[in-house]
Short mmCIF file of C-alpha atoms in Angstrom, two decimals:
data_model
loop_
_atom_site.label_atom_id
_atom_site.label_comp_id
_atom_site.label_asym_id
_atom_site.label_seq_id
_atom_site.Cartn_x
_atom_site.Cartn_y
_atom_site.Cartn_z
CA UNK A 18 20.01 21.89 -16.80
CA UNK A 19 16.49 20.11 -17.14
CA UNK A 20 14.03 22.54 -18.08
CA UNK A 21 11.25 20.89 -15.81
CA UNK A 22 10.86 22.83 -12.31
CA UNK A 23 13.29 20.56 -9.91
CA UNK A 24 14.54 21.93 -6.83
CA UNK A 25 17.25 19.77 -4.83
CA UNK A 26 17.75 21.47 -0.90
CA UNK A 27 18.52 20.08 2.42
CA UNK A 28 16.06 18.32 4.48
CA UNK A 29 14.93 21.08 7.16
CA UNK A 30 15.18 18.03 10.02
CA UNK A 31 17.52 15.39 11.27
CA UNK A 32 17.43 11.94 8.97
CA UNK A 33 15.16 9.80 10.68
CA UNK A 34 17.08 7.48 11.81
CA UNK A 35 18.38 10.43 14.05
CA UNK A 36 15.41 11.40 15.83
CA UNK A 37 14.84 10.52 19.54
CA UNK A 38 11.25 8.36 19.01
CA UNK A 39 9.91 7.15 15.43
CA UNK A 40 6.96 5.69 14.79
CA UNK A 41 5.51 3.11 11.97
CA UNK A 42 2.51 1.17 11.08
CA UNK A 43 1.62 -1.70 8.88
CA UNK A 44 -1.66 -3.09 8.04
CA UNK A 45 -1.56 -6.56 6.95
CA UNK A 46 -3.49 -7.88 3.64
CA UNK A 47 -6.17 -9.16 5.43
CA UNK A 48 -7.03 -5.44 7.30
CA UNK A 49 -10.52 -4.44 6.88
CA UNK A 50 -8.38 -1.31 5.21
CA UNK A 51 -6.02 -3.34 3.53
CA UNK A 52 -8.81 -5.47 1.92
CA UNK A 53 -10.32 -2.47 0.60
CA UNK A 54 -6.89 -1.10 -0.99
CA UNK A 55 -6.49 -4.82 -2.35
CA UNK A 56 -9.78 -5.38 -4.07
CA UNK A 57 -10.29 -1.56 -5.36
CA UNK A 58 -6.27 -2.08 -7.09
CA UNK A 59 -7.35 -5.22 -8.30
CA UNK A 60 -10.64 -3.92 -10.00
CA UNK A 61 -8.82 -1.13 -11.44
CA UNK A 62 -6.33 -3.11 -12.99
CA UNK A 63 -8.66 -5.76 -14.62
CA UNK A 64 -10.48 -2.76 -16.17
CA UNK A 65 -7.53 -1.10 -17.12
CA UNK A 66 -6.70 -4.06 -18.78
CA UNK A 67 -9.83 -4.92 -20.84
CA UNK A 68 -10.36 -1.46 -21.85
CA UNK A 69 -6.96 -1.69 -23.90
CA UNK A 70 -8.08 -5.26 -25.19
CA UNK A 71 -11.52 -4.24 -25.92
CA UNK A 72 -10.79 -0.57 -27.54
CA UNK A 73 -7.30 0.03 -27.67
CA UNK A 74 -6.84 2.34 -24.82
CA UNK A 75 -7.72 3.13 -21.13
CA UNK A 76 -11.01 4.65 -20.51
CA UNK A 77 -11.78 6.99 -17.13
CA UNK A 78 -12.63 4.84 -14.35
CA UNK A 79 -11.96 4.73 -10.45
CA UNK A 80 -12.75 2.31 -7.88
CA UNK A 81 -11.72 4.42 -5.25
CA UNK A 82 -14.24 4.45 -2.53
CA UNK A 83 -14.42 1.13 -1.84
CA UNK A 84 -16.34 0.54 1.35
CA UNK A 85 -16.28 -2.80 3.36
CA UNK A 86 -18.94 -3.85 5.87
CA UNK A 87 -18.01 -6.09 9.05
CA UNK A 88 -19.62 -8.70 9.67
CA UNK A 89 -20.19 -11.12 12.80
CA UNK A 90 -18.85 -14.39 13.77
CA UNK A 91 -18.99 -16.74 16.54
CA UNK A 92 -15.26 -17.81 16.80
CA UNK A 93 -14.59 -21.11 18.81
CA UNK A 94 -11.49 -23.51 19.54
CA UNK A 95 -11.48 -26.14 16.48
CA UNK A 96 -13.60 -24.41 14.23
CA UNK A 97 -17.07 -21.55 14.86
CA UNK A 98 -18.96 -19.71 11.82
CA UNK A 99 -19.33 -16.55 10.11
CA UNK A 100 -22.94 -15.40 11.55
CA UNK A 101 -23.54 -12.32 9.58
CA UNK A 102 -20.85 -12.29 5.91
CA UNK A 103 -18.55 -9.55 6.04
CA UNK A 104 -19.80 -6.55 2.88
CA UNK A 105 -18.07 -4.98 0.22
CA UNK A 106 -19.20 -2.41 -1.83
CA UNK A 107 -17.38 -1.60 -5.16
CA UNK A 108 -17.78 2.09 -5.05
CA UNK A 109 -16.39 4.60 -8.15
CA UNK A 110 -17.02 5.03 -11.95
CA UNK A 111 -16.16 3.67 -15.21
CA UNK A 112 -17.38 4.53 -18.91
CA UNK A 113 -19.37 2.26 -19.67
CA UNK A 114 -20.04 2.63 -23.59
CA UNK A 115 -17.47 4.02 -26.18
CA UNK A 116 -17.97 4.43 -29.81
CA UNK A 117 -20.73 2.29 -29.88
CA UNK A 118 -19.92 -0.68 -27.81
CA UNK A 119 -21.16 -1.47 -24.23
CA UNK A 120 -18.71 -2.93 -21.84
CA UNK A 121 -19.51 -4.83 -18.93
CA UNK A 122 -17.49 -3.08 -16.32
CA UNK A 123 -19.14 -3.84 -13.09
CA UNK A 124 -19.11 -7.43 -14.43
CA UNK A 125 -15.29 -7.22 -15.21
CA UNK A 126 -15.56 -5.84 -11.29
CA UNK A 127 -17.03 -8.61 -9.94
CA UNK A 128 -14.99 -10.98 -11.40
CA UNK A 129 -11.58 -9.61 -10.24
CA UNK A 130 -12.82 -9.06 -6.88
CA UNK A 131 -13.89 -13.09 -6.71
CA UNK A 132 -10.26 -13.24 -8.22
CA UNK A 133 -8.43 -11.37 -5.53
CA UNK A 134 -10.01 -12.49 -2.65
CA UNK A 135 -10.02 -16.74 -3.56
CA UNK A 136 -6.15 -15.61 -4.64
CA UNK A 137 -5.05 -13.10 -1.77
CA UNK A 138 -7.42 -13.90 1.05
CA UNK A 139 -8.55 -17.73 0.79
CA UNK A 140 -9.66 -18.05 4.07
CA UNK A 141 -12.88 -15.75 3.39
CA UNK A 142 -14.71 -18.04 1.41
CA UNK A 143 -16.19 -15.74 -1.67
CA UNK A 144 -19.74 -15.47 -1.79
CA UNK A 145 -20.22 -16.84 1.87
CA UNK A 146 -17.65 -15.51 4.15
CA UNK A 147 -17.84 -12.26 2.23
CA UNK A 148 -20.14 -10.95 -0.33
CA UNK A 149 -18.94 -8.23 -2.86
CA UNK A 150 -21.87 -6.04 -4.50
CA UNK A 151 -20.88 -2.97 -7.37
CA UNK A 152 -22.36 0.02 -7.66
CA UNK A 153 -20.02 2.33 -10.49
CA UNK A 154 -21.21 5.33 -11.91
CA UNK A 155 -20.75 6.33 -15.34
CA UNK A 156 -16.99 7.70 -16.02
CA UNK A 157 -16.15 11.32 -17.33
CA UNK A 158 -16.69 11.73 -21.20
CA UNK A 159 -13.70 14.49 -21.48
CA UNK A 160 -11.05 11.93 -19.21
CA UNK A 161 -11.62 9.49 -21.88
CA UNK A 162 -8.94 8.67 -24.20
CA UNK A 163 -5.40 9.41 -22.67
CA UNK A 164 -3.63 6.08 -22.82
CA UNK A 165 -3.15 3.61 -26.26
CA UNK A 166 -1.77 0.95 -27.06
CA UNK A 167 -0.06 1.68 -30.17
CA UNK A 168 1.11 5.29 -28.93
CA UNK A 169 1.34 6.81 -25.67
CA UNK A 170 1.20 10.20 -25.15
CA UNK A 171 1.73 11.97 -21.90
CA UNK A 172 -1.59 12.50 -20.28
CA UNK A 173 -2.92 15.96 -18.77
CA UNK A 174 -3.00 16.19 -14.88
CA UNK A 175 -6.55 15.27 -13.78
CA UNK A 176 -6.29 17.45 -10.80
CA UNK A 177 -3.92 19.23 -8.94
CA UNK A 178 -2.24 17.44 -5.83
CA UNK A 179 0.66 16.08 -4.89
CA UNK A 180 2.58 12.85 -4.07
CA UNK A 181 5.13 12.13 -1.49
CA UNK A 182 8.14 9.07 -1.15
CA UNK A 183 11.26 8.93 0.89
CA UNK A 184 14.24 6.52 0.93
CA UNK A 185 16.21 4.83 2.30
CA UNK A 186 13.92 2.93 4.80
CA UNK A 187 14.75 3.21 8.58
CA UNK A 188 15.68 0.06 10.62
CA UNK A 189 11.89 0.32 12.11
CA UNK A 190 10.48 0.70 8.69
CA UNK A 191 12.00 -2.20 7.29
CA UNK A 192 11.26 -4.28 10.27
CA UNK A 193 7.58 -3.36 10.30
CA UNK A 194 7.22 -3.92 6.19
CA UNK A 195 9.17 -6.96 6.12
CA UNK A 196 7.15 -8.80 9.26
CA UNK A 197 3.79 -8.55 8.11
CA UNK A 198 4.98 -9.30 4.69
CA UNK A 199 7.11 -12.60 6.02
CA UNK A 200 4.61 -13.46 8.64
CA UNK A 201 1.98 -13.75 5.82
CA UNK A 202 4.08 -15.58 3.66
CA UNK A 203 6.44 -18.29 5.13
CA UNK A 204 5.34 -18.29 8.50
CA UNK A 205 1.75 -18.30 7.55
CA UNK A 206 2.22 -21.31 5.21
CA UNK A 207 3.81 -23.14 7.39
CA UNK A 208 1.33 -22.11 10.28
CA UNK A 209 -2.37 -22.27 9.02
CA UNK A 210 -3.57 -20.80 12.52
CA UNK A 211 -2.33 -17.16 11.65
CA UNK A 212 -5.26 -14.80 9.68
CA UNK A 213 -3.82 -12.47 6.97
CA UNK A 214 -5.03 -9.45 9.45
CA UNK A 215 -1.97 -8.81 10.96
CA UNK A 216 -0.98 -5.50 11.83
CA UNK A 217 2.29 -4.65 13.30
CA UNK A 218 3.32 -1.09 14.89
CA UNK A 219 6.79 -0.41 15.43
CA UNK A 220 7.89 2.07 18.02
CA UNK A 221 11.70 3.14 18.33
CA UNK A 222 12.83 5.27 21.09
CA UNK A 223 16.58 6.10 20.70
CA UNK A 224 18.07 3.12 20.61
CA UNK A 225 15.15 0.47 21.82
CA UNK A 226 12.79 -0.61 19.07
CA UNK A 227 8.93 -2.03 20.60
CA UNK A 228 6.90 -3.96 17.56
CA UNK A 229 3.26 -4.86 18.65
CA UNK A 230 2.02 -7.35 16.39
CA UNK A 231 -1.97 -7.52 15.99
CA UNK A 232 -2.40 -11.45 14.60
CA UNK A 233 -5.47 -12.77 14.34
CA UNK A 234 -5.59 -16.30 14.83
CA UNK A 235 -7.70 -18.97 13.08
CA UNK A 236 -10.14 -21.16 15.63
CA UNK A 237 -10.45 -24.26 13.00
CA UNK A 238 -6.02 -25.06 13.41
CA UNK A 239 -6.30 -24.28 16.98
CA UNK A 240 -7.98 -27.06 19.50
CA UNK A 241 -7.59 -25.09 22.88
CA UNK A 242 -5.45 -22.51 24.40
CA UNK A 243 -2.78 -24.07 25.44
CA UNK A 244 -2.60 -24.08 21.44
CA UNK A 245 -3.39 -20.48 20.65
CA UNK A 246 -0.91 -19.91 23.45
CA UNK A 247 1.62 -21.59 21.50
CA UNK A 248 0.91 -19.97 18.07
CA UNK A 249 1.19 -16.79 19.81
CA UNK A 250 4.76 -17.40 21.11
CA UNK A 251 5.81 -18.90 17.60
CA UNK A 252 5.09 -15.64 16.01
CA UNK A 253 6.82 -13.56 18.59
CA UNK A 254 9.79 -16.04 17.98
CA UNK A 255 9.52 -15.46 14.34
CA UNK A 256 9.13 -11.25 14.64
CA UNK A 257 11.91 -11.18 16.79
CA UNK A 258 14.41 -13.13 14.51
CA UNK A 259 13.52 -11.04 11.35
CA UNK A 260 14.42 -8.23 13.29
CA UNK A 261 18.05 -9.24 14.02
CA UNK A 262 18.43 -8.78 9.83
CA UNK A 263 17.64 -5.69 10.02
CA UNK A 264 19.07 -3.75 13.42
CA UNK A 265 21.43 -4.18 16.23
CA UNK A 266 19.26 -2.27 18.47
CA UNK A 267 17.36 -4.30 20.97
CA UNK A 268 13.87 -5.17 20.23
CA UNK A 269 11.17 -6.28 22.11
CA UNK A 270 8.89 -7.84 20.24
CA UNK A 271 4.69 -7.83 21.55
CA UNK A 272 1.90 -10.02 20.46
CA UNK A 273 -1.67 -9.73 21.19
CA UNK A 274 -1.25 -7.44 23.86
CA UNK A 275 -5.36 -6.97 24.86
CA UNK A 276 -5.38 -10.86 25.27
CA UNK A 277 -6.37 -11.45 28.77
CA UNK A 278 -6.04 -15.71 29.51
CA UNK A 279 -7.82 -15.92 32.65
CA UNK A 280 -11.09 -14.39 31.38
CA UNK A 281 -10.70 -16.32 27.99
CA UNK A 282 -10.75 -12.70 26.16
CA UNK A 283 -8.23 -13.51 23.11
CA UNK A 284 -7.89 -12.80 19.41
CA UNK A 285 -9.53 -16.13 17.86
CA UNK A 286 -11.63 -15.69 14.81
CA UNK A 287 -13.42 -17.55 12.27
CA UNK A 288 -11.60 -16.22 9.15
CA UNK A 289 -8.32 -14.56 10.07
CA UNK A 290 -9.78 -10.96 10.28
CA UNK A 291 -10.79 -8.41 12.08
CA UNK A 292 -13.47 -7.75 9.59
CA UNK A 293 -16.11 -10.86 11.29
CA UNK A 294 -15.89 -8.98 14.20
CA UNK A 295 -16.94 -5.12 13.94
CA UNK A 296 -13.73 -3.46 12.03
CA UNK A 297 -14.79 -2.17 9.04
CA UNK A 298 -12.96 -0.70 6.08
CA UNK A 299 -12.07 1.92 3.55
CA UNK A 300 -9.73 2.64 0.92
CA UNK A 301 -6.88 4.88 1.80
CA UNK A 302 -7.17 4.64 5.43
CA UNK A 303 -4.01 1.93 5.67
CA UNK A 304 -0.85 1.51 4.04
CA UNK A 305 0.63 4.86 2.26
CA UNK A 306 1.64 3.78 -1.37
CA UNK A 307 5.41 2.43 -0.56
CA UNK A 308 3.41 -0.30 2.28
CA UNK A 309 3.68 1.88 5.15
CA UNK A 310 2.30 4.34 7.59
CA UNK A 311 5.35 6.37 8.77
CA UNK A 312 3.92 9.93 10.58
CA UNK A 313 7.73 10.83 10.94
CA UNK A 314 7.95 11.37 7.48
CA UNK A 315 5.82 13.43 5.02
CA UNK A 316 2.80 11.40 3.65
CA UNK A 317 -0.07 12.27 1.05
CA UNK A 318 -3.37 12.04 2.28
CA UNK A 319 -4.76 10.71 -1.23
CA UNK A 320 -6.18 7.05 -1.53
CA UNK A 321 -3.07 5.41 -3.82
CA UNK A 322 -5.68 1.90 -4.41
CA UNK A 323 -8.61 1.83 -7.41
CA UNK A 324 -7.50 5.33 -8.94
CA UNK A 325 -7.30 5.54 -12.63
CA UNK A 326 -3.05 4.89 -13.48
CA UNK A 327 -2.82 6.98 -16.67
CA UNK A 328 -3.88 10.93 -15.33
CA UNK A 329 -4.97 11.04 -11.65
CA UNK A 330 -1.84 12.04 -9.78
CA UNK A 331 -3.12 10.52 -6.31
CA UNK A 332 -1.85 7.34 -8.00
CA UNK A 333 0.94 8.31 -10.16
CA UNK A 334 2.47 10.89 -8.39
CA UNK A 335 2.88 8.86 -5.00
CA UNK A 336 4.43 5.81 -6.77
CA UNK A 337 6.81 8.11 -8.74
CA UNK A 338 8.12 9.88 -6.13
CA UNK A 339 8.87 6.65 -4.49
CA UNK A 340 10.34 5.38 -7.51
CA UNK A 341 12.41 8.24 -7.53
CA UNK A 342 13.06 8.28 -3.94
CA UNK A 343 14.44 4.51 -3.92
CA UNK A 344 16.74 5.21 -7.64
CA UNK A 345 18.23 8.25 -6.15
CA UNK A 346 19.32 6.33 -2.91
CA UNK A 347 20.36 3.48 -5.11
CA UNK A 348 22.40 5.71 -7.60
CA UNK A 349 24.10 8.65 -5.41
CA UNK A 350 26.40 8.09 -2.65
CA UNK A 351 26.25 9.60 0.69
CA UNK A 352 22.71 10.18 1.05
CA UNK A 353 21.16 9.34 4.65
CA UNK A 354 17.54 10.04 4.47
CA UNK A 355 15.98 11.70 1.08
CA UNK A 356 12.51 12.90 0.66
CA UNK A 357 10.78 13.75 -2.57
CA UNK A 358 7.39 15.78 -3.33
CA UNK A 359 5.78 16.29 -6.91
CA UNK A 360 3.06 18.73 -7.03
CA UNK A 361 0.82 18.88 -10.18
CA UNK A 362 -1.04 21.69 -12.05
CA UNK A 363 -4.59 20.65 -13.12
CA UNK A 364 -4.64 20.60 -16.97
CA UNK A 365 -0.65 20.31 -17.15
CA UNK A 366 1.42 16.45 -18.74
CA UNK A 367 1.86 15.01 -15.98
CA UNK A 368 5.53 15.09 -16.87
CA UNK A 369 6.09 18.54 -16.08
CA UNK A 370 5.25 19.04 -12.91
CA UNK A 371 4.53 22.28 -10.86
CA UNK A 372 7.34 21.55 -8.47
CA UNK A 373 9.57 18.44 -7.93
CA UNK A 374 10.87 19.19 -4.72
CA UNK A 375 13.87 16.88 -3.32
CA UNK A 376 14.98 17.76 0.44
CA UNK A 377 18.10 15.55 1.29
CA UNK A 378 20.30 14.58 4.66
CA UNK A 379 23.98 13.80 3.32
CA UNK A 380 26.32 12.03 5.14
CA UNK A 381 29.30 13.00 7.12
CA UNK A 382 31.81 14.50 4.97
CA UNK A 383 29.38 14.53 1.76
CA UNK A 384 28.44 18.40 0.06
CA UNK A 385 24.91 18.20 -1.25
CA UNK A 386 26.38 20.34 -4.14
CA UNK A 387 28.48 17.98 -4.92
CA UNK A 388 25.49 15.28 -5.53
CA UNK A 389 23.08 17.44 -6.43
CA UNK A 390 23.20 17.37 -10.43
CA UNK A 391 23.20 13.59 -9.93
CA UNK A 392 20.30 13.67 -8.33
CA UNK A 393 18.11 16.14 -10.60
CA UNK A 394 19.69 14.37 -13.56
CA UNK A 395 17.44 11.05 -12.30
CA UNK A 396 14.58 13.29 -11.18
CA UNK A 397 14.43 14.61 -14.79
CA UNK A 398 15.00 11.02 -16.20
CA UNK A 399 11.93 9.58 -14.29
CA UNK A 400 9.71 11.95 -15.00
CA UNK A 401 10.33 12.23 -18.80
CA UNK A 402 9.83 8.10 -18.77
CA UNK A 403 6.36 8.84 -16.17
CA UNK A 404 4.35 6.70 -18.50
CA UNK A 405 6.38 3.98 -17.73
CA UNK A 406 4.56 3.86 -14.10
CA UNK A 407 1.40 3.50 -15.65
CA UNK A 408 2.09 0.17 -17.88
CA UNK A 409 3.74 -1.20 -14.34
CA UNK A 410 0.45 -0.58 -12.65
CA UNK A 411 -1.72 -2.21 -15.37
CA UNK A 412 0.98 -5.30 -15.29
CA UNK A 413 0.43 -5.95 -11.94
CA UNK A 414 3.75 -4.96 -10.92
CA UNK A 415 3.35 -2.28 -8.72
CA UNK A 416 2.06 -2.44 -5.00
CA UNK A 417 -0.05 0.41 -4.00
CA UNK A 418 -0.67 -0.64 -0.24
#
C-alpha cells in the first residue's frame, strides 16, 4: 500500500455519458480569454526558461492576471481597419535580481508575447493590431529557489488548493475540443476567411447533440455576402463531418446563429476576433486546463495559464490530475467515466498530497475492487514522478487552455 493519502470510491452520479442533457464549451485561440491564457503561458514559459539558463534554476514568478483590452474596428467586405488596437496588459511578478545579477524579465515578457502572437495569432498584426504593455511586480524572496537544473527536489506547496481532471472524454467533449482545434488548423489553412475566435458550445440532450459554432470571419478574403454566406456553410459542412468520428447520435450542427442577412447584422471583422469589437479578456475565464469548459463535471476555479510550474498547485495540480485521469483510463479496463481531485496542504512536497481522491463509474460486469489497486498503484506512480509535469510545462509540451 502507498503511504501517500489515496482514496479510490465510486463516483456518487451516473457517468456522463449517462445523463439526460450535458453541456460543453470551447473557446478558440483567438478568444479575448483564450488570448490571455495563451500569452500569460507563453510568458511564463520563456521566463521559466531563462531563469534556468541564466542561474541554474527557476525563480518565483507569475503572469497570471493577464488583462486584455478590446479594441474597435470598422469591419467591411474586402478588407476595413482596426480603429482603436486591441490592449494587453502583462500583469503578475517575477524576481527580478538574484545573487547579484539583474534580469530583464519584463523584457524576456515582451519578447515572448511578440513571439506568441506573430506565431499563434498572425492575423493581429503585433504592435498595430494589438499592443502588449508589462507591468510585473517584484517576485517573493522565500519562493525563490525550488527547481535546478542539476538536481530537482520536490518543491513545498505554495498554497493550499486543489486540482480537478476526468477521463475518458464524452462524445460532446471530444466533438467540441476537436472542432475548434481542426477548424483552426486544416480548415483554417485552407480557408483564410475564418478568425482564430471560434468558440463552439456543444449541447447533448439524450441522444441529440446541438454544437453552436461562434466563427468570426475575416472581411479582407470575403468580397460580399453571398461570400460570407458561403464560408459560413463550409464550416457547418466541416463541424458536421468531424462529428460523424466521434458519435452516432445525430447532430445538428449551428453557425453564427445572431447573424441576421436582411439587416446586414453578421459576424465580419477586421482581424478574426471578437477582441476589435468590445469582448475583452482575462486569464482563467476560458478553457479549464484539459481545453474545455464541461459544468457536468467537477472543475477548479484556479487560472491554469502564467502560474509559476514548479510549486503553485493551480498549475500543477490541475494538469496532474488530468494526467492521471487520462493514464488510469488508458491502463485499467472497464472504467466508464473517472474523476480525480488532489488537494494540497500549504507548506507540504507537492508529492504528498492532502487527499488524492479518485471517484470511478465501472462498467457492466466490472467490481471497482477488483481495479482498484491498479488504479492507486498509477496514482502513487504519478505523483512520486510530479516533477516530471513541471519540465513538460517549461518544454512547451503541455497545453494549459
Amino acid at each position: 500500500m502507498s503511504e501517500r493519502n489515496i482514496r479510490v470510491e465510486p463516483i456518487d452520479r451516473r457517468a456522463v455519458e449517462d445523463q439526460e442533457v450535458e453541456i460543453v464549451e470551447r473557446k478558440g485561440i483567438g478568444h479575448p480569454d483564450s488570448i490571455c491564457d495563451g500569452i500569460a503561458e507563453h510568458v511564463a514559459g520563456a521566463l521559466a526558461r531563462e531563469y534556468l539558463e541564466r542561474v541554474g534554476t527557476v525563480l518565483h514568478f507569475n503572469t497570471d492576471e493577464t488583462q486584455l483590452v478590446a479594441g474597435e474596428a470598422a469591419p467591411a467586405f474586402g478588407g476595413g481597419e482596426v480603429v482603436d488596437p486591441i490592449y494587453v496588459l502583462i500583469v503578475g511578478r517575477a524576481t527580478k535580481r538574484y545573487e547579484g545579477q539583474t534580469i530583464p524579465t519584463e523584457t524576456i515578457a515582451l519578447k515572448a508575447a511578440r513571439e506568441y502572437v506573430e506565431s499563434e495569432i498572425p492575423q493581429l498584426t503585433y504592435g498595430e493590431d494589438i499592443v502588449v504593455d508589462v507591468k510585473l511586480g517584484e517576485g517573493s524572496g522565500d519562493l525563490q529557489e525550488v527547481f535546478g537544473e542539476d538536481e530537482v527536489t520536490v518543491p513545498m506547496a505554495n498554497d493550499t488548493s486543489f486540482g480537478v481532471g476526468h477521463a475518458p472524454l464524452s462524445e460532446t467533449e471530444q466533438i467540441v475540443y476537436n472542432a475548434e482545434r481542426r477548424l483552426n488548423g486544416e480548415f483554417a489553412d485552407d480557408n483564410p476567411y475564418l478568425g482564430p475566435d471560434v468558440k463552439i458550445m456543444g449541447k447533448r440532450e439524450g441522444d441529440q447533440i446541438d454544437v453552436t459554432v461562434a466563427a468570426a470571419m475575416i472581411d479582407e478574403y470575403l468580397p460580399n455576402m453571398d461570400a460570407y454566406v458561403d464560408a459560413v456553410d463550409s464550416v457547418r459542412e466541416f463541424v458536421a463531418e468531424i462529428a460523424t468520428e466521434y458519435t452516432d447520435r445525430d447532430v445538428n450542427v449551428y453557425v453564427n446563429t445572431a447573424d441576421d442577412y436582411d439587416e446586414g447584422a453578421i459576424y465580419l471583422t477586421v482581424t478574426g476576433t471578437s477582441a476589435e469589437q468590445g469582448d475583452d479578456g482575462s486569464v482563467g475565464r476560458g478553457n479549464r486546463a484539459n481545453g474545455l469548459i464541461s459544468p457536468n463535471r467537477s472543475m477548479s476555479m484556479e487560472a491554469t495559464s502564467g502560474k509559476n510550474p514548479v510549486n503553485h498547485i493551480g498549475k500543477i495540480y490541475n494538469l496532474l490530475s488530468t494526467d492521471i485521469a487520462e493514464r488510469v483510463v488508458e491502463d485499467v479496463d472497464g472504467i466508464r467515466d473517472l474523476r480525480v481531485r488532489l488537494l494540497s496542504q500549504i507548506g507540504r512536497p507537492i508529492d504528498q498530497p492532502h487527499v488524492a481522491d479518485v471517484h470511478v463509474v465501472t462498467a457492466d460486469g466490472v467490481v471497482l475492487s477488483d481495479v482498484e489497486d491498479e488504479i492507486e498503484a498509477i496514482v502513487d506512480d504519478r505523483l512520486a514522478n510530479v516533477t516530471e509535469i513541471t519540465r513538460s510545462v517549461i518544454d512547451g509540451e503541455l497545453s494549459t487552455f
